[in-house]
Short mmCIF file of C-alpha atoms in Angstrom, two decimals:
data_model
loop_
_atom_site.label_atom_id
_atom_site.label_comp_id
_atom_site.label_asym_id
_atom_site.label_seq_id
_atom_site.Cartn_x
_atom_site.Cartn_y
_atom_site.Cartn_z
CA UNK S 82 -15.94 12.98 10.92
CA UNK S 83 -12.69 13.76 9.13
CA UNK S 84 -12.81 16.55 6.91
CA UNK S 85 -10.41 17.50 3.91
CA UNK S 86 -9.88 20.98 2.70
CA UNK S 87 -7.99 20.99 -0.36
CA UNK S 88 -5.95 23.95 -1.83
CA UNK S 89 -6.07 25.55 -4.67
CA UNK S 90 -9.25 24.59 -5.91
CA UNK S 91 -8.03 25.27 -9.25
CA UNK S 92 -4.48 25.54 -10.82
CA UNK S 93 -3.53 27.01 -14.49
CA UNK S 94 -0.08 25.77 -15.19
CA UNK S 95 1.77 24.93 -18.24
CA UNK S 96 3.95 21.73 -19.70
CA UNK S 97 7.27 21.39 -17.69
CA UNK S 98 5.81 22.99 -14.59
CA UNK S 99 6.48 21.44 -11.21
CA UNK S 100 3.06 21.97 -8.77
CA UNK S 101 2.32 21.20 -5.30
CA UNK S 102 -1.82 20.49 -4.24
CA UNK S 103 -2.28 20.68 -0.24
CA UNK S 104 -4.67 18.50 1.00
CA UNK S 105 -5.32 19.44 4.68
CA UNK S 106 -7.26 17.15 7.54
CA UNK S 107 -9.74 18.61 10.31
CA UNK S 108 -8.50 16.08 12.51
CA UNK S 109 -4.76 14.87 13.65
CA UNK S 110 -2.62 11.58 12.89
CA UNK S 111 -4.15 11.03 9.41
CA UNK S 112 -2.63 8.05 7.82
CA UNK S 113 -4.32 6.31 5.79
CA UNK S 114 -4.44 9.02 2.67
CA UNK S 115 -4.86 8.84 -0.94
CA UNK S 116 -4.71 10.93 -3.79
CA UNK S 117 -6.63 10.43 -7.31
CA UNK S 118 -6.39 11.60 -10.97
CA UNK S 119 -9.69 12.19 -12.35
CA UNK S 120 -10.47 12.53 -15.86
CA UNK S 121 -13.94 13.78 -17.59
CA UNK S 122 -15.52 10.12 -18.44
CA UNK S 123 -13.06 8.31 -17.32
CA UNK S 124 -13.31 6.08 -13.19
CA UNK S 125 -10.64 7.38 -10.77
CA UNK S 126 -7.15 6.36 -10.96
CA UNK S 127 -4.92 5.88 -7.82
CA UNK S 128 -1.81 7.74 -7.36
CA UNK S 129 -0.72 8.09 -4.27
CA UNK S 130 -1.48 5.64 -1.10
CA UNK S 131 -0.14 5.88 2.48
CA UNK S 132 0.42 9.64 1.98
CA UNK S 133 3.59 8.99 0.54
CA UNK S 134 3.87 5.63 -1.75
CA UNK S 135 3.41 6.33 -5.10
CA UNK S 136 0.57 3.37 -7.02
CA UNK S 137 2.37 0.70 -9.44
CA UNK S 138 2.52 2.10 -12.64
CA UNK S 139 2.17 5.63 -11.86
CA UNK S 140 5.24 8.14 -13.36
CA UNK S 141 7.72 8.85 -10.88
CA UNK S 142 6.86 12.62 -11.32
CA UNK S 143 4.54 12.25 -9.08
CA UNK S 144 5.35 12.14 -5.26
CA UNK S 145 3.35 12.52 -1.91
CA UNK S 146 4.48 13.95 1.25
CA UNK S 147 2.91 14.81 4.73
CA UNK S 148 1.83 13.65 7.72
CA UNK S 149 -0.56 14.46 10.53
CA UNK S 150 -3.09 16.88 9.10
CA UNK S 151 -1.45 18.66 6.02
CA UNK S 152 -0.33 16.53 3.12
CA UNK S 153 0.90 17.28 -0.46
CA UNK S 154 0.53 16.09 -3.97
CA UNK S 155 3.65 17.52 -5.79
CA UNK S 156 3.81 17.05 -9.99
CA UNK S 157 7.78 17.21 -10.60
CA UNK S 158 6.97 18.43 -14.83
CA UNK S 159 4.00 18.42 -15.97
CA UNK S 160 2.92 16.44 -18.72
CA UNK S 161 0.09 16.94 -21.40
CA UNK S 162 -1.72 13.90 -20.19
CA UNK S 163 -1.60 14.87 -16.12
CA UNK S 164 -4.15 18.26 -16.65
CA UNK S 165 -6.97 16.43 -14.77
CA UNK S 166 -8.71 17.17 -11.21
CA UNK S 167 -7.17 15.70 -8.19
CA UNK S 168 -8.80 14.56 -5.35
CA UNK S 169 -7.70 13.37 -1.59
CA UNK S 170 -9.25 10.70 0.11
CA UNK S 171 -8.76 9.38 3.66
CA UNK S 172 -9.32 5.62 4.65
CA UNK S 173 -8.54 6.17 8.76
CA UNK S 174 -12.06 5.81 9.62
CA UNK S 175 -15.82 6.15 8.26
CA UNK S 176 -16.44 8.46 6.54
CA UNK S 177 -14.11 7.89 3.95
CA UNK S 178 -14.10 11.64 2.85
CA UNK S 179 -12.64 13.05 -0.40
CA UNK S 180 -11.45 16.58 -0.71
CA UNK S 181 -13.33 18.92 -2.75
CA UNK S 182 -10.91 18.42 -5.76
CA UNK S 183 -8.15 20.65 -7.58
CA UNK S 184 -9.06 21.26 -11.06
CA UNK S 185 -5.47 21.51 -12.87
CA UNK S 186 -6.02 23.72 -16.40
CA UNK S 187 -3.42 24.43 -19.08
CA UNK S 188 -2.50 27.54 -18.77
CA UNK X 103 -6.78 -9.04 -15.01
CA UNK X 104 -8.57 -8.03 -11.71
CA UNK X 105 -11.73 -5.96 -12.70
CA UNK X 106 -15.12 -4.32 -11.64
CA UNK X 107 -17.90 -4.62 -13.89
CA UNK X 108 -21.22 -2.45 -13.20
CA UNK X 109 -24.43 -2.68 -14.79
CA UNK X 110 -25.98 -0.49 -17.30
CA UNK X 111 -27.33 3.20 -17.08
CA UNK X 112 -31.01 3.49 -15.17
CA UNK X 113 -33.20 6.05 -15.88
CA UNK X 114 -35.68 6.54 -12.62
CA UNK X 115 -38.22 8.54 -11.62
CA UNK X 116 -38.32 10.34 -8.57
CA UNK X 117 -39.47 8.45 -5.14
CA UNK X 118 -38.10 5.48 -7.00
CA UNK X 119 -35.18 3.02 -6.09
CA UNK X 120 -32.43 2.00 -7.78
CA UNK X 121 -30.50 -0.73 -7.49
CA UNK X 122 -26.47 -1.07 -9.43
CA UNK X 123 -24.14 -4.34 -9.31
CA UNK X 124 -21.03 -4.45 -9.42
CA UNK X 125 -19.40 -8.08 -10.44
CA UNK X 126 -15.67 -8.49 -9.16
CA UNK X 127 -13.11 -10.44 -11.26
CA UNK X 128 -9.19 -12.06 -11.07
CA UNK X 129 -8.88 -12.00 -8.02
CA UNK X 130 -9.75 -13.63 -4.17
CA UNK X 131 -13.43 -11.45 -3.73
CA UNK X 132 -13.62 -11.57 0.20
CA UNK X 133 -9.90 -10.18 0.32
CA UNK X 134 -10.77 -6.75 0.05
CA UNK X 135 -13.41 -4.03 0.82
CA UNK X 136 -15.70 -2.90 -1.87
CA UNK X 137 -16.29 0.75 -1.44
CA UNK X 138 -19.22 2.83 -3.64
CA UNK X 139 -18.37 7.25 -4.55
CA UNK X 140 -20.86 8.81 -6.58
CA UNK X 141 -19.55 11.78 -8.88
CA UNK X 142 -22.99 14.33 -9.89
CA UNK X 143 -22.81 16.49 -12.89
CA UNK X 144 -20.07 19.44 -12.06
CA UNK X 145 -19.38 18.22 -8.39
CA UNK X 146 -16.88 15.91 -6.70
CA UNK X 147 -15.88 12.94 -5.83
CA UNK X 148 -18.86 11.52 -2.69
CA UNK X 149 -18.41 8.92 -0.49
CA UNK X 150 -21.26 6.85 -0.21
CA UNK X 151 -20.17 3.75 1.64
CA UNK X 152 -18.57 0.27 1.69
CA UNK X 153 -19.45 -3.86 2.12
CA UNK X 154 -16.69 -6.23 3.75
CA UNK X 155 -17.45 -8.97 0.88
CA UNK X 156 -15.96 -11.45 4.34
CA UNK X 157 -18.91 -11.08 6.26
CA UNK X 158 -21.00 -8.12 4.71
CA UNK X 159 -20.73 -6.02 7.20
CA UNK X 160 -21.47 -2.78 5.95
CA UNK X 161 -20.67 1.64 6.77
CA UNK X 162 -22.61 4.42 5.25
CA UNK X 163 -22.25 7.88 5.73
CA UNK X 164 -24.77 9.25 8.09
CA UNK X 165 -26.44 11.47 5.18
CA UNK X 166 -27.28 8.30 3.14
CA UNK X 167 -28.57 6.03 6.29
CA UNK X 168 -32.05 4.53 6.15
CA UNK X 169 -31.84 4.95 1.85
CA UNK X 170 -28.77 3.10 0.88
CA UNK X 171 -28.39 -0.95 1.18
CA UNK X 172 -25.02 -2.89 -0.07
CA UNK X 173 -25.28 -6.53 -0.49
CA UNK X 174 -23.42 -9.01 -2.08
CA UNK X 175 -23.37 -12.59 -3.44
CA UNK X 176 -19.92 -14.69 -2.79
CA UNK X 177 -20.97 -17.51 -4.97
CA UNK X 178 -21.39 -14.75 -7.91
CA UNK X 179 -18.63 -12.14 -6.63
CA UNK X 180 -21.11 -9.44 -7.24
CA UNK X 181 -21.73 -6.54 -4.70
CA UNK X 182 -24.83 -4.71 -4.79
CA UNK X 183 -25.64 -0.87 -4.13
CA UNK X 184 -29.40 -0.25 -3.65
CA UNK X 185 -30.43 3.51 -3.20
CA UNK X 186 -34.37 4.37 -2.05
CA UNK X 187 -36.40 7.45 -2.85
CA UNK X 188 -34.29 9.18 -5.21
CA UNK X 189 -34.41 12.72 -5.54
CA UNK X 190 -32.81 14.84 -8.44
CA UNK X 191 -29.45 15.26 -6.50
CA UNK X 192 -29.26 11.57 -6.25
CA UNK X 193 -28.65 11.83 -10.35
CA UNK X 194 -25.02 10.67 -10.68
CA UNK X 195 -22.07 8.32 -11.77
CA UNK X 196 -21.74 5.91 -9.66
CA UNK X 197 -18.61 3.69 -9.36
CA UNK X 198 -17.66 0.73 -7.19
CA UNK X 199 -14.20 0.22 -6.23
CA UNK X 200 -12.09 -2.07 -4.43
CA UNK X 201 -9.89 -1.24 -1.64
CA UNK X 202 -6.41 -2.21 -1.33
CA UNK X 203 -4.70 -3.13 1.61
CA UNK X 204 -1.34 -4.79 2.49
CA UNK X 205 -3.46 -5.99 5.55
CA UNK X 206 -6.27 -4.55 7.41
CA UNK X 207 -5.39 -5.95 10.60
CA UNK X 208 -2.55 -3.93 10.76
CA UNK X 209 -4.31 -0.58 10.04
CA UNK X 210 -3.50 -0.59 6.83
CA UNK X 211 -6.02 1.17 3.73
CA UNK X 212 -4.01 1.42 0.62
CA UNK X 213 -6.74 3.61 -1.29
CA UNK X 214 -9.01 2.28 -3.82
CA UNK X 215 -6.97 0.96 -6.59
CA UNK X 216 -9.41 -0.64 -8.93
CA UNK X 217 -12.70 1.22 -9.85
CA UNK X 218 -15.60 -0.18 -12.16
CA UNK X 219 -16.48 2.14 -15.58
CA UNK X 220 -19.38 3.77 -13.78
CA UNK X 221 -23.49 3.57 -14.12
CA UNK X 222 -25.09 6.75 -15.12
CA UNK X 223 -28.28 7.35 -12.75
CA UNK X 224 -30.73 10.05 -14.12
CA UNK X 225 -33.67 10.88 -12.09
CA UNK X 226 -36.54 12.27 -14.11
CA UNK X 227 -40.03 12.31 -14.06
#
């Protein structure tokens, strides 16, 4: 099974801030890799897919890089409405795993 | 619009099964994957499996084998998720979700880009 380790686990940053989440795979050639925004009450939305291609209607702040076993979530300026916890997910084979999540706090 | 829609909140005791639909809308239902995550108070996101609505064929984590069934009706576009002996840890959100692909035969899975609202699951004696 395909693991995800995730790093930090939790982030304080303020408004305007650019920050990077690491999302890193226990095994190689990971393609198939997500990234969620998760908000208390709210479902899951879909940010990122393909490592790298960022969902229909999502800001262009947001952007995705990485291949192989270490991607990256990067938030260009942070906006009031993107503190949330942020999740990877890989699709390459079953288990579809998430990472443990990276709680991102207003500092 | 394309859309999930679960059923309501269950309140079960423990040893008991439960058993959560999940009715897909506005768009072609055997096109895409239906996957199921569970969320438990203060933890993460959990996998706990997916239905091929073209076919049925079905994958479930090994933790979850032998307790967890997914079904589905075409003629209804509803997908089922039926979970056996609950325990307290089983007490959860759970939400189904469809997963995109620009086409599975070429490797590709796009993420899950539509999610249902969630159904609350409280195990309680």
């Amino acid at each position: 099974d395909i693991q995800l380790t995730q790093s930090p686990s939790f982030l304080s940053a303020s408004v305007g801030d650019r920050v990077t989440i690491t999302c890193r795979a226990s095994q190689g050639n990971t393609k198939n890799l997500a990234w969620y925004q998760k908000k208390p009450g709210k479902a899951p939305e879909l940010v990122i897919y393909a490592a790298s291609t960022l969902q229909r209607g999502v800001p262009s702040r947001f952007s995705g890089s990485g291949s192989g076993t270490e991607f990256t979530l990067t938030i260009s300026s942070l906006q009031p409405e993107d503190f949330a916890t942020y999740y990877c997910q890989h699709l390459d084979s079953y288990p579809c795993t998430f990472g443990q999540g990276t709680k991102l706090e207003i500092k | 619009q394309v859309q999930l829609v679960q059923s309501g909140a269950e309140v079960k005791k423990p040893g008991a099964s439960v058993k959560v639909s999940c009715k897909a809308s506005g768009y072609t239902f055997t096109r895409y994957y239906i996957h199921w995550v569970r969320q438990a108070p203060g933890q993460g996101l959990e996998w706990m499996g997916m239905i091929n609505p073209s076919g049925g064929s079905t994958r479930y984590p090994q933790k979850l084998q032998g307790r967890l069934t997914m079904t589905m009706n075409t003629s209804t576009t509803t997908v089922y998720m039926d979970l056996s002996s609950l325990n307290s840890e089983d007490a959860a959100v759970y939400y189904c979700a469809r997963e995109w692909s620009r086409g599975y035969s070429d490797g590709y899975h796009d993420g899950l880009d539509v999610w249902g609202h969630g159904t609350m699951v409280t195990v309680s004696s």
